[in-house]
Amino acid sequence: DAGVTQSPTHLIKTRGQHVTLRCSPISGHKSVSWYQQVLGQGPQFIFQYYEKEERGRGNFPDRFSARQFPNYSSELNVNALLLGDSALYLCASSSRDRMLVQETQYFGPGTRLLVL
Amino acid sequence: KQEVTQIPAALSVPEGENLVLNCSFTDSAIYNLQWFRQDPGKGLTSLLLIQSSQREQTSGRLNASLDKSSGRSTLYIAASQPGDSATYLCAKRGIQGAQKLVFGQGTRLTINP
């Protein structure tokens, strides 16, 4: 089985622009989470979606939004980009049957975003 | 105060040594704790998941322990190899805010041949 996939792998944007990042979970997984990892730090939670509904949101401004599609893939959107949004954006999936907190989260390779 | 703390931030040891990485966390009300490996510029690879009811988990040369009462977890790596060089991150899933993993800042490990 393929793991979690993310696209694009790298992205360069300028301040004020908008960006869309995409994630495909492991086949059968219904939960997708997004994390932001700034260089030298641990990942910070942005969103969790399960069965196409938002189930959790981290401490990020409203410029950040996400959605999950019927096939369980997900998009993360960031509007009005700031220099501080430069980071590695990670997607993780889990939960074949229910939103089980006991399950392992599997992470994708990430999208490296650079805002100039 | 950081919810999850990893000390040291960096560690360099010669090949073949056994080593221990430390992770401490506030609020012992957790579902589980997970250890990850991250190679430079890459995503996270899950190594071990310890449920709150467990004391330890083993996979090959890796052994992770959990002591909820003291808010500590350790990752033991036996007979270290240069290929073990990476950043190791621990993350807790708290009972409060169970939708998210809360990560430490990681320990950057270098194994010298």
PDB file of C-alpha atoms in Angstrom:
ATOM      1  CA  ASP A   1       0.000   0.000   0.000  1.00  0.00           C
ATOM      2  CA  ALA A   2       1.148   3.529  -0.749  1.00  0.00           C
ATOM      3  CA  GLY A   3       1.782   5.730   2.246  1.00  0.00           C
ATOM      4  CA  VAL A   4       0.476   9.224   2.796  1.00  0.00           C
ATOM      5  CA  THR A   5       1.227  11.358  -0.257  1.00  0.00           C
ATOM      6  CA  GLN A   6       1.452  15.141  -0.453  1.00  0.00           C
ATOM      7  CA  SER A   7       1.761  17.605  -3.296  1.00  0.00           C
ATOM      8  CA  PRO A   8       3.577  19.666  -4.247  1.00  0.00           C
ATOM      9  CA  THR A   9       6.885  18.763  -2.585  1.00  0.00           C
ATOM     10  CA  HIS A  10       8.199  22.319  -2.724  1.00  0.00           C
ATOM     11  CA  LEU A  11       6.569  25.670  -3.290  1.00  0.00           C
ATOM     12  CA  ILE A  12       7.791  29.270  -3.444  1.00  0.00           C
ATOM     13  CA  LYS A  13       5.282  32.093  -2.987  1.00  0.00           C
ATOM     14  CA  THR A  14       5.432  35.806  -2.259  1.00  0.00           C
ATOM     15  CA  ARG A  15       3.822  37.649   0.628  1.00  0.00           C
ATOM     16  CA  GLY A  16       0.091  38.184   0.227  1.00  0.00           C
ATOM     17  CA  GLN A  17      -0.422  35.264  -2.139  1.00  0.00           C
ATOM     18  CA  HIS A  18      -2.616  32.246  -1.540  1.00  0.00           C
ATOM     19  CA  VAL A  19      -1.504  28.596  -1.469  1.00  0.00           C
ATOM     20  CA  THR A  20      -3.250  25.211  -1.615  1.00  0.00           C
ATOM     21  CA  LEU A  21      -1.550  22.075  -0.357  1.00  0.00           C
ATOM     22  CA  ARG A  22      -2.897  18.600  -1.030  1.00  0.00           C
ATOM     23  CA  CYS A  23      -2.823  15.319   0.847  1.00  0.00           C
ATOM     24  CA  SER A  24      -3.951  11.775   0.063  1.00  0.00           C
ATOM     25  CA  PRO A  25      -4.238   9.490   3.100  1.00  0.00           C
ATOM     26  CA  ILE A  26      -3.329   5.835   3.277  1.00  0.00           C
ATOM     27  CA  SER A  27      -6.010   3.758   1.575  1.00  0.00           C
ATOM     28  CA  GLY A  28      -8.858   3.109   3.998  1.00  0.00           C
ATOM     29  CA  HIS A  29      -7.884   5.861   6.432  1.00  0.00           C
ATOM     30  CA  LYS A  30     -10.650   8.308   7.166  1.00  0.00           C
ATOM     31  CA  SER A  31      -8.865  10.818   9.381  1.00  0.00           C
ATOM     32  CA  VAL A  32      -6.466  13.461   8.078  1.00  0.00           C
ATOM     33  CA  SER A  33      -4.516  15.934  10.196  1.00  0.00           C
ATOM     34  CA  TRP A  34      -2.334  18.867   9.202  1.00  0.00           C
ATOM     35  CA  TYR A  35       0.751  20.105  11.039  1.00  0.00           C
ATOM     36  CA  GLN A  36       3.152  22.992  10.514  1.00  0.00           C
ATOM     37  CA  GLN A  37       6.826  22.488  11.287  1.00  0.00           C
ATOM     38  CA  VAL A  38       9.043  25.544  11.404  1.00  0.00           C
ATOM     39  CA  LEU A  39      12.767  24.869  11.066  1.00  0.00           C
ATOM     40  CA  GLY A  40      14.258  23.575  14.297  1.00  0.00           C
ATOM     41  CA  GLN A  41      10.909  23.057  16.008  1.00  0.00           C
ATOM     42  CA  GLY A  42       8.510  20.173  16.518  1.00  0.00           C
ATOM     43  CA  PRO A  43       5.345  20.063  14.377  1.00  0.00           C
ATOM     44  CA  GLN A  44       2.386  22.187  15.517  1.00  0.00           C
ATOM     45  CA  PHE A  45      -1.195  20.966  15.042  1.00  0.00           C
ATOM     46  CA  ILE A  46      -3.340  22.934  12.587  1.00  0.00           C
ATOM     47  CA  PHE A  47      -6.447  20.834  11.795  1.00  0.00           C
ATOM     48  CA  GLN A  48      -7.971  17.406  12.039  1.00  0.00           C
ATOM     49  CA  TYR A  49     -10.712  16.132   9.732  1.00  0.00           C
ATOM     50  CA  TYR A  50     -12.630  12.903  10.095  1.00  0.00           C
ATOM     51  CA  GLU A  51     -15.346  11.744   7.725  1.00  0.00           C
ATOM     52  CA  LYS A  52     -15.240  15.156   6.016  1.00  0.00           C
ATOM     53  CA  GLU A  53     -15.942  17.088   9.222  1.00  0.00           C
ATOM     54  CA  GLU A  54     -13.541  19.308  11.140  1.00  0.00           C
ATOM     55  CA  ARG A  55     -12.866  17.630  14.493  1.00  0.00           C
ATOM     56  CA  GLY A  56     -10.108  19.842  15.825  1.00  0.00           C
ATOM     57  CA  ARG A  57      -8.366  23.124  15.168  1.00  0.00           C
ATOM     58  CA  GLY A  58      -5.076  24.399  16.534  1.00  0.00           C
ATOM     59  CA  ASN A  59      -4.063  27.927  17.432  1.00  0.00           C
ATOM     60  CA  PHE A  60      -3.748  29.269  13.893  1.00  0.00           C
ATOM     61  CA  PRO A  61      -5.369  32.380  12.359  1.00  0.00           C
ATOM     62  CA  ASP A  62      -8.414  32.260  10.112  1.00  0.00           C
ATOM     63  CA  ARG A  63      -6.121  32.630   7.100  1.00  0.00           C
ATOM     64  CA  PHE A  64      -5.676  28.887   7.456  1.00  0.00           C
ATOM     65  CA  SER A  65      -8.525  26.669   6.286  1.00  0.00           C
ATOM     66  CA  ALA A  66      -8.928  23.080   5.172  1.00  0.00           C
ATOM     67  CA  ARG A  67     -11.421  20.617   3.844  1.00  0.00           C
ATOM     68  CA  GLN A  68     -11.736  16.883   3.312  1.00  0.00           C
ATOM     69  CA  PHE A  69     -13.279  15.337   0.236  1.00  0.00           C
ATOM     70  CA  PRO A  70     -15.534  12.270  -0.127  1.00  0.00           C
ATOM     71  CA  ASN A  71     -12.489  10.163  -1.081  1.00  0.00           C
ATOM     72  CA  TYR A  72     -10.861  11.316   2.227  1.00  0.00           C
ATOM     73  CA  SER A  73      -8.146  13.369   0.532  1.00  0.00           C
ATOM     74  CA  SER A  74      -7.658  16.829   1.949  1.00  0.00           C
ATOM     75  CA  GLU A  75      -6.582  20.347   1.061  1.00  0.00           C
ATOM     76  CA  LEU A  76      -4.976  22.958   3.289  1.00  0.00           C
ATOM     77  CA  ASN A  77      -5.427  26.550   2.161  1.00  0.00           C
ATOM     78  CA  VAL A  78      -3.490  29.531   3.429  1.00  0.00           C
ATOM     79  CA  ASN A  79      -4.489  33.058   2.410  1.00  0.00           C
ATOM     80  CA  ALA A  80      -2.542  36.316   2.594  1.00  0.00           C
ATOM     81  CA  LEU A  81       0.781  34.567   3.094  1.00  0.00           C
ATOM     82  CA  LEU A  82       3.268  35.993   5.573  1.00  0.00           C
ATOM     83  CA  LEU A  83       7.004  35.391   5.779  1.00  0.00           C
ATOM     84  CA  GLY A  84       6.366  33.474   8.989  1.00  0.00           C
ATOM     85  CA  ASP A  85       4.268  30.910   7.119  1.00  0.00           C
ATOM     86  CA  SER A  86       7.469  29.487   5.634  1.00  0.00           C
ATOM     87  CA  ALA A  87       7.609  25.948   6.981  1.00  0.00           C
ATOM     88  CA  LEU A  88       7.264  22.246   6.243  1.00  0.00           C
ATOM     89  CA  TYR A  89       3.567  21.350   6.140  1.00  0.00           C
ATOM     90  CA  LEU A  90       2.900  17.773   7.150  1.00  0.00           C
ATOM     91  CA  CYS A  91      -0.188  15.680   6.607  1.00  0.00           C
ATOM     92  CA  ALA A  92      -0.966  12.603   8.702  1.00  0.00           C
ATOM     93  CA  SER A  93      -3.637   9.940   8.404  1.00  0.00           C
ATOM     94  CA  SER A  94      -5.097   7.284  10.685  1.00  0.00           C
ATOM     95  CA  SER A  95      -8.313   5.432  11.575  1.00  0.00           C
ATOM     96  CA  ARG A  96      -9.762   2.876   9.228  1.00  0.00           C
ATOM     97  CA  ASP A  97     -13.010   2.382  11.074  1.00  0.00           C
ATOM     98  CA  ARG A  98     -13.530   4.971  13.780  1.00  0.00           C
ATOM     99  CA  MET A  99     -11.701   8.014  15.051  1.00  0.00           C
ATOM    100  CA  LEU A 100      -9.583   5.958  17.385  1.00  0.00           C
ATOM    101  CA  VAL A 101      -7.214   8.010  19.516  1.00  0.00           C
ATOM    102  CA  GLN A 102      -5.238   4.865  20.229  1.00  0.00           C
ATOM    103  CA  GLU A 103      -4.074   4.503  16.643  1.00  0.00           C
ATOM    104  CA  THR A 104      -0.711   5.335  15.159  1.00  0.00           C
ATOM    105  CA  GLN A 105      -0.560   8.432  12.986  1.00  0.00           C
ATOM    106  CA  TYR A 106       1.282   8.031   9.694  1.00  0.00           C
ATOM    107  CA  PHE A 107       2.890  11.109   8.210  1.00  0.00           C
ATOM    108  CA  GLY A 108       3.550  12.084   4.621  1.00  0.00           C
ATOM    109  CA  PRO A 109       6.818  13.562   3.298  1.00  0.00           C
ATOM    110  CA  GLY A 110       5.542  17.122   3.667  1.00  0.00           C
ATOM    111  CA  THR A 111       5.367  20.209   1.472  1.00  0.00           C
ATOM    112  CA  ARG A 112       8.151  22.714   1.927  1.00  0.00           C
ATOM    113  CA  LEU A 113       6.703  26.233   1.577  1.00  0.00           C
ATOM    114  CA  LEU A 114       8.948  29.258   1.224  1.00  0.00           C
ATOM    115  CA  VAL A 115       7.361  32.708   1.374  1.00  0.00           C
ATOM    116  CA  LEU A 116       9.484  35.560   0.003  1.00  0.00           C
TER     117      LEU A 116
ATOM    118  CA  LYS B   1       6.143  25.872  30.110  1.00  0.00           C
ATOM    119  CA  GLN B   2       6.518  23.485  27.159  1.00  0.00           C
ATOM    120  CA  GLU B   3       4.008  20.631  27.261  1.00  0.00           C
ATOM    121  CA  VAL B   4       6.577  18.201  25.863  1.00  0.00           C
ATOM    122  CA  THR B   5      10.313  18.641  26.400  1.00  0.00           C
ATOM    123  CA  GLN B   6      13.189  16.702  24.904  1.00  0.00           C
ATOM    124  CA  ILE B   7      16.666  16.928  26.349  1.00  0.00           C
ATOM    125  CA  PRO B   8      19.320  17.091  25.033  1.00  0.00           C
ATOM    126  CA  ALA B   9      18.605  19.049  21.847  1.00  0.00           C
ATOM    127  CA  ALA B  10      21.559  17.349  20.180  1.00  0.00           C
ATOM    128  CA  LEU B  11      23.632  14.260  20.925  1.00  0.00           C
ATOM    129  CA  SER B  12      26.723  12.841  19.231  1.00  0.00           C
ATOM    130  CA  VAL B  13      28.021   9.359  20.058  1.00  0.00           C
ATOM    131  CA  PRO B  14      30.405   6.846  18.463  1.00  0.00           C
ATOM    132  CA  GLU B  15      29.030   3.902  16.525  1.00  0.00           C
ATOM    133  CA  GLY B  16      28.151   0.826  18.564  1.00  0.00           C
ATOM    134  CA  GLU B  17      27.144   2.630  21.755  1.00  0.00           C
ATOM    135  CA  ASN B  18      23.818   2.116  23.464  1.00  0.00           C
ATOM    136  CA  LEU B  19      22.006   5.382  24.091  1.00  0.00           C
ATOM    137  CA  VAL B  20      18.892   6.832  25.688  1.00  0.00           C
ATOM    138  CA  LEU B  21      16.799   9.749  24.478  1.00  0.00           C
ATOM    139  CA  ASN B  22      14.559  11.495  26.964  1.00  0.00           C
ATOM    140  CA  CYS B  23      11.079  12.950  26.687  1.00  0.00           C
ATOM    141  CA  SER B  24       9.158  14.601  29.519  1.00  0.00           C
ATOM    142  CA  PHE B  25       5.611  15.894  29.460  1.00  0.00           C
ATOM    143  CA  THR B  26       3.264  17.861  31.638  1.00  0.00           C
ATOM    144  CA  ASP B  27      -0.202  16.500  32.424  1.00  0.00           C
ATOM    145  CA  SER B  28      -0.068  12.735  32.754  1.00  0.00           C
ATOM    146  CA  ALA B  29      -3.642  12.378  31.455  1.00  0.00           C
ATOM    147  CA  ILE B  30      -2.658  10.911  28.107  1.00  0.00           C
ATOM    148  CA  TYR B  31      -3.985   8.284  25.730  1.00  0.00           C
ATOM    149  CA  ASN B  32      -0.559   7.419  24.373  1.00  0.00           C
ATOM    150  CA  LEU B  33       2.902   8.604  23.457  1.00  0.00           C
ATOM    151  CA  GLN B  34       4.521   8.104  20.072  1.00  0.00           C
ATOM    152  CA  TRP B  35       8.158   8.256  18.984  1.00  0.00           C
ATOM    153  CA  PHE B  36       9.092   9.389  15.479  1.00  0.00           C
ATOM    154  CA  ARG B  37      12.225   9.672  13.422  1.00  0.00           C
ATOM    155  CA  GLN B  38      12.790  12.545  10.986  1.00  0.00           C
ATOM    156  CA  ASP B  39      15.582  12.653   8.431  1.00  0.00           C
ATOM    157  CA  PRO B  40      16.696  16.117   7.244  1.00  0.00           C
ATOM    158  CA  GLY B  41      14.020  17.830   5.148  1.00  0.00           C
ATOM    159  CA  LYS B  42      11.767  14.764   5.274  1.00  0.00           C
ATOM    160  CA  GLY B  43       8.502  13.728   6.887  1.00  0.00           C
ATOM    161  CA  LEU B  44       8.094  11.742  10.091  1.00  0.00           C
ATOM    162  CA  THR B  45       8.490   7.964  10.364  1.00  0.00           C
ATOM    163  CA  SER B  46       6.615   6.350  13.232  1.00  0.00           C
ATOM    164  CA  LEU B  47       8.892   4.181  15.391  1.00  0.00           C
ATOM    165  CA  LEU B  48       6.880   3.127  18.434  1.00  0.00           C
ATOM    166  CA  LEU B  49       3.498   3.865  19.991  1.00  0.00           C
ATOM    167  CA  ILE B  50       2.979   3.260  23.714  1.00  0.00           C
ATOM    168  CA  GLN B  51      -0.572   3.259  25.040  1.00  0.00           C
ATOM    169  CA  SER B  52      -1.141   4.781  28.485  1.00  0.00           C
ATOM    170  CA  SER B  53      -1.765   1.322  29.944  1.00  0.00           C
ATOM    171  CA  GLN B  54       1.597   0.010  28.729  1.00  0.00           C
ATOM    172  CA  ARG B  55       5.040   0.395  30.262  1.00  0.00           C
ATOM    173  CA  GLU B  56       7.166  -0.298  27.200  1.00  0.00           C
ATOM    174  CA  GLN B  57       7.262  -1.251  23.534  1.00  0.00           C
ATOM    175  CA  THR B  58      10.061  -2.843  21.543  1.00  0.00           C
ATOM    176  CA  SER B  59      10.908  -2.945  17.855  1.00  0.00           C
ATOM    177  CA  GLY B  60      14.243  -4.406  16.849  1.00  0.00           C
ATOM    178  CA  ARG B  61      17.031  -2.378  18.455  1.00  0.00           C
ATOM    179  CA  LEU B  62      14.563   0.194  19.780  1.00  0.00           C
ATOM    180  CA  ASN B  63      12.823   0.099  23.133  1.00  0.00           C
ATOM    181  CA  ALA B  64      10.515   2.832  24.388  1.00  0.00           C
ATOM    182  CA  SER B  65       9.317   3.090  27.966  1.00  0.00           C
ATOM    183  CA  LEU B  66       6.571   5.156  29.533  1.00  0.00           C
ATOM    184  CA  ASP B  67       6.191   6.320  33.133  1.00  0.00           C
ATOM    185  CA  LYS B  68       2.992   8.337  33.290  1.00  0.00           C
ATOM    186  CA  SER B  69       3.290   9.119  36.978  1.00  0.00           C
ATOM    187  CA  SER B  70       6.562  10.969  36.469  1.00  0.00           C
ATOM    188  CA  GLY B  71       5.621  12.309  33.022  1.00  0.00           C
ATOM    189  CA  ARG B  72       8.580  10.666  31.289  1.00  0.00           C
ATOM    190  CA  SER B  73       9.325   8.467  28.322  1.00  0.00           C
ATOM    191  CA  THR B  74      12.644   7.178  27.090  1.00  0.00           C
ATOM    192  CA  LEU B  75      13.764   5.772  23.768  1.00  0.00           C
ATOM    193  CA  TYR B  76      16.625   3.286  24.090  1.00  0.00           C
ATOM    194  CA  ILE B  77      18.686   2.538  20.985  1.00  0.00           C
ATOM    195  CA  ALA B  78      20.963  -0.479  21.213  1.00  0.00           C
ATOM    196  CA  ALA B  79      24.194  -0.892  19.256  1.00  0.00           C
ATOM    197  CA  SER B  80      23.832   2.419  17.424  1.00  0.00           C
ATOM    198  CA  GLN B  81      24.716   2.651  13.715  1.00  0.00           C
ATOM    199  CA  PRO B  82      25.496   5.638  11.460  1.00  0.00           C
ATOM    200  CA  GLY B  83      22.112   5.066   9.768  1.00  0.00           C
ATOM    201  CA  ASP B  84      20.425   5.905  13.066  1.00  0.00           C
ATOM    202  CA  SER B  85      21.528   9.523  12.632  1.00  0.00           C
ATOM    203  CA  ALA B  86      18.357  11.624  12.479  1.00  0.00           C
ATOM    204  CA  THR B  87      16.143  13.822  14.631  1.00  0.00           C
ATOM    205  CA  TYR B  88      13.979  11.889  17.073  1.00  0.00           C
ATOM    206  CA  LEU B  89      10.676  13.400  18.161  1.00  0.00           C
ATOM    207  CA  CYS B  90       8.257  12.309  20.849  1.00  0.00           C
ATOM    208  CA  ALA B  91       4.594  13.309  20.830  1.00  0.00           C
ATOM    209  CA  LYS B  92       1.821  12.827  23.355  1.00  0.00           C
ATOM    210  CA  ARG B  93      -1.888  12.497  22.705  1.00  0.00           C
ATOM    211  CA  GLY B  94      -3.582  14.008  25.720  1.00  0.00           C
ATOM    212  CA  ILE B  95      -7.040  13.130  26.946  1.00  0.00           C
ATOM    213  CA  GLN B  96      -7.766  16.865  26.725  1.00  0.00           C
ATOM    214  CA  GLY B  97      -7.501  17.874  23.089  1.00  0.00           C
ATOM    215  CA  ALA B  98      -7.269  14.288  21.885  1.00  0.00           C
ATOM    216  CA  GLN B  99      -7.506  15.346  18.258  1.00  0.00           C
ATOM    217  CA  LYS B 100      -3.904  16.426  18.200  1.00  0.00           C
ATOM    218  CA  LEU B 101      -0.414  15.190  18.863  1.00  0.00           C
ATOM    219  CA  VAL B 102       1.716  17.561  20.944  1.00  0.00           C
ATOM    220  CA  PHE B 103       5.359  17.298  19.941  1.00  0.00           C
ATOM    221  CA  GLY B 104       8.630  17.995  21.645  1.00  0.00           C
ATOM    222  CA  GLN B 105      11.302  19.926  19.776  1.00  0.00           C
ATOM    223  CA  GLY B 106      13.308  16.798  19.066  1.00  0.00           C
ATOM    224  CA  THR B 107      16.778  15.454  19.747  1.00  0.00           C
ATOM    225  CA  ARG B 108      19.195  15.601  16.823  1.00  0.00           C
ATOM    226  CA  LEU B 109      21.258  12.404  16.995  1.00  0.00           C
ATOM    227  CA  THR B 110      24.573  11.903  15.208  1.00  0.00           C
ATOM    228  CA  ILE B 111      26.275   8.512  15.211  1.00  0.00           C
ATOM    229  CA  ASN B 112      29.952   8.799  14.308  1.00  0.00           C
ATOM    230  CA  PRO B 113      31.573   5.893  12.410  1.00  0.00           C
TER     231      PRO B 113
END
